Amino acid sequence: MKTDMDRKLRDFVGAKTAKQFTDVLNIETVGDLLRHYPRRYLKKGELTPFNELEIGDQATVNGRVKKVTVRSLDTKAEIPLVEVSKWSRRKTLTKVVVTDGEHDLELAFFNQPWLATKLTPGTSALFWGEVTMFRDIMQLKGPGTEILDDEDLTEAEIERRARPFRPLYSATAKLPTATIERSVKIVLDNLSEELEDPVPELIRRKEKLLGLVEALQKVHLPDTEKDISEAQNRFRFEEALVMQTILAQRRAVTDALKAVPRPRTAGGLLDEFDKRLPFSLTAGQSEVGDEIFADLERAHPMHRLLQGEVGSGKTVVALRAMLSVVDNGGQAVLLAPTEVLATQHHKTLQKMLGDLALQGMLGGADHATKVGLLTGSLNAAGRRTAMLDAASGAAGIVVGTHALLEDKVQFADLGLVVVDEQHRFGVEQRAALSAKSGENTPHVLVMTATPIPRTVAMTVFGDLSVSTLTELPAGRSPIQSSVVPAKQKPEWLDRAWARVREEVGKGHQAYVVCPRIGDDVKNATDEEGDLAAGDEEGDGKKQARPPISVMQVAEALGEILSDLRVEILHGRLPAEEKDAVMTRFAAGEVDVLIATTVIEVGVDVPNASTMVIMDADRFGISQLHQLRGRVGRGKVPGLCLLVTDLWDGSKSYGRLAAVASTTDGFELSRIDLETRREGDVLGVAQSGKRSSLKLLSVLRDEEIIFTARHVAQSLISVDAELAEYPALRSFVQSALESEQTEYLEKT
Ligand code: ADP
Ligand code: MG
């Protein structure tokens, strides 16, 4: 059914403007335009005095033009005013000096030479844009303009300017905010009162939300602050409702999936394992264990997220769940994000299980099983054995990287998939899994050390149950962290290396982590992924030099620590070499390991006491916390030194100080999230495409999301197809079609 919202914009604003809307903002229909909400509002009189402008502000000023010059950007020659009309298609820079009577401000306009004929000296106008500094002169760059003392204003224009709030839209030079405002006004004046509202009336009444038409009027042309907040509130709810409806539908589908129940059985591997554990489980570990066993008993697949501080002992929890499934005749898979970690997990599990993992071998225990390893870099023979063991069921547990899922690996009876150190395990992966286990879907346990705020868990992982391990096992040694300002205090860096030597002297080991590999080949992206984020969170200054590399540090330490056994590890070494280095390090045959973030997650060498992180400001908060979790894992107290060239009150230095001041991962995660943008939180690529979350913030709007979740759940439980709510259904449909729901799907 066609509503006004589906009508083409060009029917209202003319072909030329409509084309600009399409080109610049990807807006085609009336609905697209009306849902391009103002970014903010300019309250009349809300002007910034020139002497209060600050670099980086979005400011609006009222000034009188003092001087105008237009130059060619190619020749730098000044263009006489009478000739500017000939320059409309060429590269120009128009500089306008305006004054508020006391101070001057420079405005820089690119490729709009005609402005010079409008902004003649003496003209009074409003200008808005970002305050920047160029060659020590404060500027507004490419600001929006509105001449105030224009003589021949149209009636509509006079009315528009009389409004108490001016909506300011995301706009460009080609499509200025005033044009958007005018177009919105035309469309709103012609809007049918009978628009179908995606938020059902009953719910609107209950939640006291504005109807669609009224909300659209008020969000674009508000008369009061209250208009703005009521309208925005309604659209936030609408966004939350659409999102939660998608998730509720998805939950309904998941709930309908079948899984083989794997109830806990007595007298099997699990009991035997528990009996032999060299330590007692923490309270959290046994509670979470029970939650998992309860899930595994059901005939529907478990889908649980286990979040727990670095070193909180998630592996044991996972292993116990896996053993329980094996006791039931099923198989379990443990997926790790890297080969280094998969290999290490394989060894750890074998070690923990001892003769319980020696099935069919001399000295193997009764009902012993086998732990297989399947990574991309196995040779053909190893691969064949591992595949056979998986397919025959000989291997009760198979450890591997994610490639394992894409592979043609078959299982005799896959009952449980554990995903380590990753909190995104999307619909696609689950689909791949189901394909491996026939009409039954395996149970899934996802583990992460990165705490996720509740609303994000609810949004991104809408159909996940969450368990949390908050305590660390008793007897864990504290980690002491300090920032080392290497440039300001080079003697501190010397001291850091001396500390490394002392620790090695005591029989301990050390990591030195660098942000880059540095053998002049383009860097491996999997190791550098988070770095970009770390950079961006910085202070926006140009980084003076490339980040320090493993190779550079190896060269330097080759001299400073020439008497120690120093080795390197990074993602581009051949798999066998990585494995060999890690094995030597774990065996204590290497004193100092210089590595990239390949060691970031999961690596567990209790004898490693010290970590020096070079150019620590190039890493994000949670990454530093993860890295630091590699030390202080045994009885040896941990030491983490965050080396940086920074030394000031900058935001980046502040982040390092925060990491040094606390080892509480949840606290750090909160600090981290506060400095991130919404899109980063959700993992949405900042593609510049229209987002289906425009006003809703998963960090701020917790309450709205909770309510919407509740509403969506009850709608779906009585009317899964939304037959009664066609408007909501079509919204959900288009949200699903838009790429922006990627964050709901992707790994
Ligand atoms: P993470 O949660 O970071 O994955 P691990 O599972 O690697 O942590 O556990 C870290 C270390 O703590 C391992 O060496 C593990 O054997 C040990 N550990 C786990 N649970 C306990 C416990 N209850 N008591 C003592 N040590 C434990
Ligand atoms: Mg782990």
PDB file of C-alpha atoms in Angstrom, residues 305-462:
ATOM      1  CA  LEU A 305      27.486 -15.353  26.618  1.00  0.00           C
ATOM      2  CA  LEU A 306      30.018 -15.828  29.384  1.00  0.00           C
ATOM      3  CA  GLN A 307      31.793 -12.610  30.202  1.00  0.00           C
ATOM      4  CA  GLY A 308      34.565 -12.676  32.706  1.00  0.00           C
ATOM      5  CA  GLU A 309      37.525 -10.595  33.638  1.00  0.00           C
ATOM      6  CA  VAL A 310      40.870 -11.534  32.149  1.00  0.00           C
ATOM      7  CA  GLY A 311      42.187 -14.470  34.180  1.00  0.00           C
ATOM      8  CA  SER A 312      38.857 -15.230  35.817  1.00  0.00           C
ATOM      9  CA  GLY A 313      39.097 -18.835  34.679  1.00  0.00           C
ATOM     10  CA  LYS A 314      36.675 -19.138  31.798  1.00  0.00           C
ATOM     11  CA  THR A 315      38.534 -22.060  30.256  1.00  0.00           C
ATOM     12  CA  VAL A 316      37.718 -24.395  33.145  1.00  0.00           C
ATOM     13  CA  VAL A 317      34.059 -23.438  32.912  1.00  0.00           C
ATOM     14  CA  ALA A 318      34.068 -24.203  29.211  1.00  0.00           C
ATOM     15  CA  LEU A 319      35.932 -27.455  29.642  1.00  0.00           C
ATOM     16  CA  ARG A 320      33.450 -28.690  32.239  1.00  0.00           C
ATOM     17  CA  ALA A 321      30.577 -27.959  29.864  1.00  0.00           C
ATOM     18  CA  MET A 322      32.388 -29.781  27.067  1.00  0.00           C
ATOM     19  CA  LEU A 323      33.051 -32.796  29.245  1.00  0.00           C
ATOM     20  CA  SER A 324      29.418 -32.983  30.216  1.00  0.00           C
ATOM     21  CA  VAL A 325      28.466 -33.141  26.555  1.00  0.00           C
ATOM     22  CA  VAL A 326      31.085 -35.790  25.902  1.00  0.00           C
ATOM     23  CA  ASP A 327      29.666 -37.790  28.809  1.00  0.00           C
ATOM     24  CA  ASN A 328      26.410 -37.709  26.869  1.00  0.00           C
ATOM     25  CA  GLY A 329      27.988 -39.191  23.795  1.00  0.00           C
ATOM     26  CA  GLY A 330      28.258 -35.847  22.028  1.00  0.00           C
ATOM     27  CA  GLN A 331      31.218 -33.836  20.784  1.00  0.00           C
ATOM     28  CA  ALA A 332      32.336 -30.317  21.624  1.00  0.00           C
ATOM     29  CA  VAL A 333      34.272 -27.761  19.621  1.00  0.00           C
ATOM     30  CA  LEU A 334      36.382 -24.929  21.027  1.00  0.00           C
ATOM     31  CA  LEU A 335      36.954 -22.080  18.600  1.00  0.00           C
ATOM     32  CA  ALA A 336      39.770 -19.592  19.161  1.00  0.00           C
ATOM     33  CA  PRO A 337      40.368 -16.315  17.314  1.00  0.00           C
ATOM     34  CA  THR A 338      44.006 -17.067  16.429  1.00  0.00           C
ATOM     35  CA  GLU A 339      46.139 -20.099  15.692  1.00  0.00           C
ATOM     36  CA  VAL A 340      48.466 -19.229  18.539  1.00  0.00           C
ATOM     37  CA  LEU A 341      45.571 -19.367  20.933  1.00  0.00           C
ATOM     38  CA  ALA A 342      44.043 -22.500  19.428  1.00  0.00           C
ATOM     39  CA  THR A 343      47.341 -24.294  19.742  1.00  0.00           C
ATOM     40  CA  GLN A 344      47.726 -23.162  23.290  1.00  0.00           C
ATOM     41  CA  HIS A 345      44.180 -24.183  24.204  1.00  0.00           C
ATOM     42  CA  HIS A 346      44.837 -27.592  22.738  1.00  0.00           C
ATOM     43  CA  LYS A 347      47.847 -28.010  24.981  1.00  0.00           C
ATOM     44  CA  THR A 348      46.122 -26.590  28.049  1.00  0.00           C
ATOM     45  CA  LEU A 349      43.130 -28.885  27.683  1.00  0.00           C
ATOM     46  CA  GLN A 350      45.335 -31.912  27.230  1.00  0.00           C
ATOM     47  CA  LYS A 351      47.355 -30.946  30.254  1.00  0.00           C
ATOM     48  CA  MET A 352      44.312 -30.338  32.404  1.00  0.00           C
ATOM     49  CA  LEU A 353      42.754 -33.607  31.342  1.00  0.00           C
ATOM     50  CA  GLY A 354      45.868 -35.723  31.687  1.00  0.00           C
ATOM     51  CA  ASP A 355      45.034 -39.366  31.140  1.00  0.00           C
ATOM     52  CA  LEU A 356      41.391 -38.424  30.620  1.00  0.00           C
ATOM     53  CA  ALA A 357      42.492 -37.285  27.167  1.00  0.00           C
ATOM     54  CA  LEU A 358      44.442 -40.394  26.290  1.00  0.00           C
ATOM     55  CA  GLN A 359      41.713 -42.415  24.674  1.00  0.00           C
ATOM     56  CA  GLY A 360      42.942 -45.625  23.101  1.00  0.00           C
ATOM     57  CA  MET A 361      46.434 -44.999  24.364  1.00  0.00           C
ATOM     58  CA  LEU A 362      48.593 -46.696  26.868  1.00  0.00           C
ATOM     59  CA  GLY A 363      47.798 -45.229  30.275  1.00  0.00           C
ATOM     60  CA  GLY A 364      44.493 -43.764  29.130  1.00  0.00           C
ATOM     61  CA  ALA A 365      41.773 -43.631  31.769  1.00  0.00           C
ATOM     62  CA  ASP A 366      38.431 -45.396  31.499  1.00  0.00           C
ATOM     63  CA  HIS A 367      36.075 -43.534  29.167  1.00  0.00           C
ATOM     64  CA  ALA A 368      38.976 -41.266  28.227  1.00  0.00           C
ATOM     65  CA  THR A 369      38.412 -39.075  25.223  1.00  0.00           C
ATOM     66  CA  LYS A 370      40.672 -37.406  22.716  1.00  0.00           C
ATOM     67  CA  VAL A 371      41.306 -33.682  22.125  1.00  0.00           C
ATOM     68  CA  GLY A 372      41.858 -32.925  18.450  1.00  0.00           C
ATOM     69  CA  LEU A 373      43.418 -29.812  16.927  1.00  0.00           C
ATOM     70  CA  LEU A 374      42.335 -28.462  13.567  1.00  0.00           C
ATOM     71  CA  THR A 375      43.958 -25.312  12.261  1.00  0.00           C
ATOM     72  CA  GLY A 376      44.483 -23.996   8.774  1.00  0.00           C
ATOM     73  CA  SER A 377      48.206 -24.653   8.859  1.00  0.00           C
ATOM     74  CA  LEU A 378      48.215 -28.383   9.588  1.00  0.00           C
ATOM     75  CA  ASN A 379      49.970 -30.511   7.042  1.00  0.00           C
ATOM     76  CA  ALA A 380      47.893 -32.875   4.938  1.00  0.00           C
ATOM     77  CA  ALA A 381      48.451 -35.914   7.154  1.00  0.00           C
ATOM     78  CA  GLY A 382      47.713 -34.106  10.421  1.00  0.00           C
ATOM     79  CA  ARG A 383      44.669 -32.616   8.875  1.00  0.00           C
ATOM     80  CA  ARG A 384      43.388 -35.960   7.673  1.00  0.00           C
ATOM     81  CA  THR A 385      43.771 -37.515  11.126  1.00  0.00           C
ATOM     82  CA  ALA A 386      42.040 -34.610  12.828  1.00  0.00           C
ATOM     83  CA  MET A 387      39.175 -34.681  10.305  1.00  0.00           C
ATOM     84  CA  LEU A 388      38.810 -38.429  10.732  1.00  0.00           C
ATOM     85  CA  ASP A 389      38.752 -38.152  14.510  1.00  0.00           C
ATOM     86  CA  ALA A 390      36.079 -35.475  14.278  1.00  0.00           C
ATOM     87  CA  ALA A 391      33.970 -37.425  11.801  1.00  0.00           C
ATOM     88  CA  SER A 392      34.238 -40.745  13.590  1.00  0.00           C
ATOM     89  CA  GLY A 393      33.568 -39.243  16.982  1.00  0.00           C
ATOM     90  CA  ALA A 394      36.926 -40.458  18.303  1.00  0.00           C
ATOM     91  CA  ALA A 395      37.750 -36.886  19.295  1.00  0.00           C
ATOM     92  CA  GLY A 396      35.267 -35.809  21.946  1.00  0.00           C
ATOM     93  CA  ILE A 397      36.734 -32.332  21.866  1.00  0.00           C
ATOM     94  CA  VAL A 398      38.093 -30.519  18.814  1.00  0.00           C
ATOM     95  CA  VAL A 399      40.001 -27.255  19.155  1.00  0.00           C
ATOM     96  CA  GLY A 400      40.464 -24.961  16.190  1.00  0.00           C
ATOM     97  CA  THR A 401      40.210 -21.520  14.688  1.00  0.00           C
ATOM     98  CA  HIS A 402      37.054 -20.180  13.145  1.00  0.00           C
ATOM     99  CA  ALA A 403      38.094 -21.671   9.842  1.00  0.00           C
ATOM    100  CA  LEU A 404      36.882 -24.915  11.333  1.00  0.00           C
ATOM    101  CA  LEU A 405      33.309 -23.853  10.741  1.00  0.00           C
ATOM    102  CA  GLU A 406      33.750 -22.965   7.108  1.00  0.00           C
ATOM    103  CA  ASP A 407      35.654 -26.130   6.406  1.00  0.00           C
ATOM    104  CA  LYS A 408      34.154 -29.336   5.227  1.00  0.00           C
ATOM    105  CA  VAL A 409      34.737 -30.754   8.658  1.00  0.00           C
ATOM    106  CA  GLN A 410      32.138 -33.319   9.656  1.00  0.00           C
ATOM    107  CA  PHE A 411      31.275 -34.388  13.150  1.00  0.00           C
ATOM    108  CA  ALA A 412      29.729 -37.607  14.359  1.00  0.00           C
ATOM    109  CA  ASP A 413      27.518 -35.793  16.851  1.00  0.00           C
ATOM    110  CA  LEU A 414      28.310 -32.142  17.494  1.00  0.00           C
ATOM    111  CA  GLY A 415      26.616 -31.089  20.720  1.00  0.00           C
ATOM    112  CA  LEU A 416      28.373 -27.935  21.898  1.00  0.00           C
ATOM    113  CA  VAL A 417      30.330 -25.105  20.350  1.00  0.00           C
ATOM    114  CA  VAL A 418      32.410 -22.871  22.599  1.00  0.00           C
ATOM    115  CA  VAL A 419      33.647 -19.634  21.060  1.00  0.00           C
ATOM    116  CA  ASP A 420      36.539 -18.121  22.986  1.00  0.00           C
ATOM    117  CA  GLU A 421      37.472 -14.468  23.216  1.00  0.00           C
ATOM    118  CA  GLN A 422      34.915 -13.211  20.875  1.00  0.00           C
ATOM    119  CA  HIS A 423      31.615 -11.680  21.713  1.00  0.00           C
ATOM    120  CA  ARG A 424      30.228 -11.588  18.259  1.00  0.00           C
ATOM    121  CA  PHE A 425      29.016 -14.853  17.050  1.00  0.00           C
ATOM    122  CA  GLY A 426      26.377 -14.026  14.552  1.00  0.00           C
ATOM    123  CA  VAL A 427      23.457 -15.536  12.818  1.00  0.00           C
ATOM    124  CA  GLU A 428      25.597 -16.659   9.900  1.00  0.00           C
ATOM    125  CA  GLN A 429      27.934 -18.716  12.037  1.00  0.00           C
ATOM    126  CA  ARG A 430      25.038 -20.277  13.810  1.00  0.00           C
ATOM    127  CA  ALA A 431      23.536 -21.179  10.465  1.00  0.00           C
ATOM    128  CA  ALA A 432      26.844 -22.761   9.450  1.00  0.00           C
ATOM    129  CA  LEU A 433      26.724 -24.800  12.628  1.00  0.00           C
ATOM    130  CA  SER A 434      23.219 -26.032  12.139  1.00  0.00           C
ATOM    131  CA  ALA A 435      24.240 -27.207   8.714  1.00  0.00           C
ATOM    132  CA  LYS A 436      26.811 -29.404  10.432  1.00  0.00           C
ATOM    133  CA  SER A 437      24.445 -31.099  12.789  1.00  0.00           C
ATOM    134  CA  GLY A 438      21.368 -31.889  10.783  1.00  0.00           C
ATOM    135  CA  GLU A 439      17.998 -30.975  12.189  1.00  0.00           C
ATOM    136  CA  ASN A 440      19.477 -30.394  15.610  1.00  0.00           C
ATOM    137  CA  THR A 441      21.454 -27.277  16.399  1.00  0.00           C
ATOM    138  CA  PRO A 442      24.387 -27.500  18.782  1.00  0.00           C
ATOM    139  CA  HIS A 443      24.406 -25.564  22.023  1.00  0.00           C
ATOM    140  CA  VAL A 444      26.578 -22.458  21.893  1.00  0.00           C
ATOM    141  CA  LEU A 445      28.685 -20.801  24.592  1.00  0.00           C
ATOM    142  CA  VAL A 446      30.454 -17.564  23.700  1.00  0.00           C
ATOM    143  CA  MET A 447      33.184 -16.252  26.000  1.00  0.00           C
ATOM    144  CA  THR A 448      34.652 -12.790  26.207  1.00  0.00           C
ATOM    145  CA  ALA A 449      36.842 -10.786  28.546  1.00  0.00           C
ATOM    146  CA  THR A 450      35.454  -7.524  27.209  1.00  0.00           C
ATOM    147  CA  PRO A 451      32.520  -6.614  29.384  1.00  0.00           C
ATOM    148  CA  ILE A 452      29.515  -5.412  27.502  1.00  0.00           C
ATOM    149  CA  PRO A 453      26.963  -2.985  28.917  1.00  0.00           C
ATOM    150  CA  ARG A 454      23.574  -4.532  29.414  1.00  0.00           C
ATOM    151  CA  THR A 455      21.807  -2.583  26.693  1.00  0.00           C
ATOM    152  CA  VAL A 456      24.476  -3.418  24.177  1.00  0.00           C
ATOM    153  CA  ALA A 457      24.220  -7.077  25.082  1.00  0.00           C
ATOM    154  CA  MET A 458      20.518  -6.732  24.625  1.00  0.00           C
ATOM    155  CA  THR A 459      20.850  -4.963  21.322  1.00  0.00           C
ATOM    156  CA  VAL A 460      23.687  -6.644  19.599  1.00  0.00           C
ATOM    157  CA  PHE A 461      23.137  -9.961  21.261  1.00  0.00           C
ATOM    158  CA  GLY A 462      19.406  -9.708  21.701  1.00  0.00           C
TER     159      GLY A 462
END
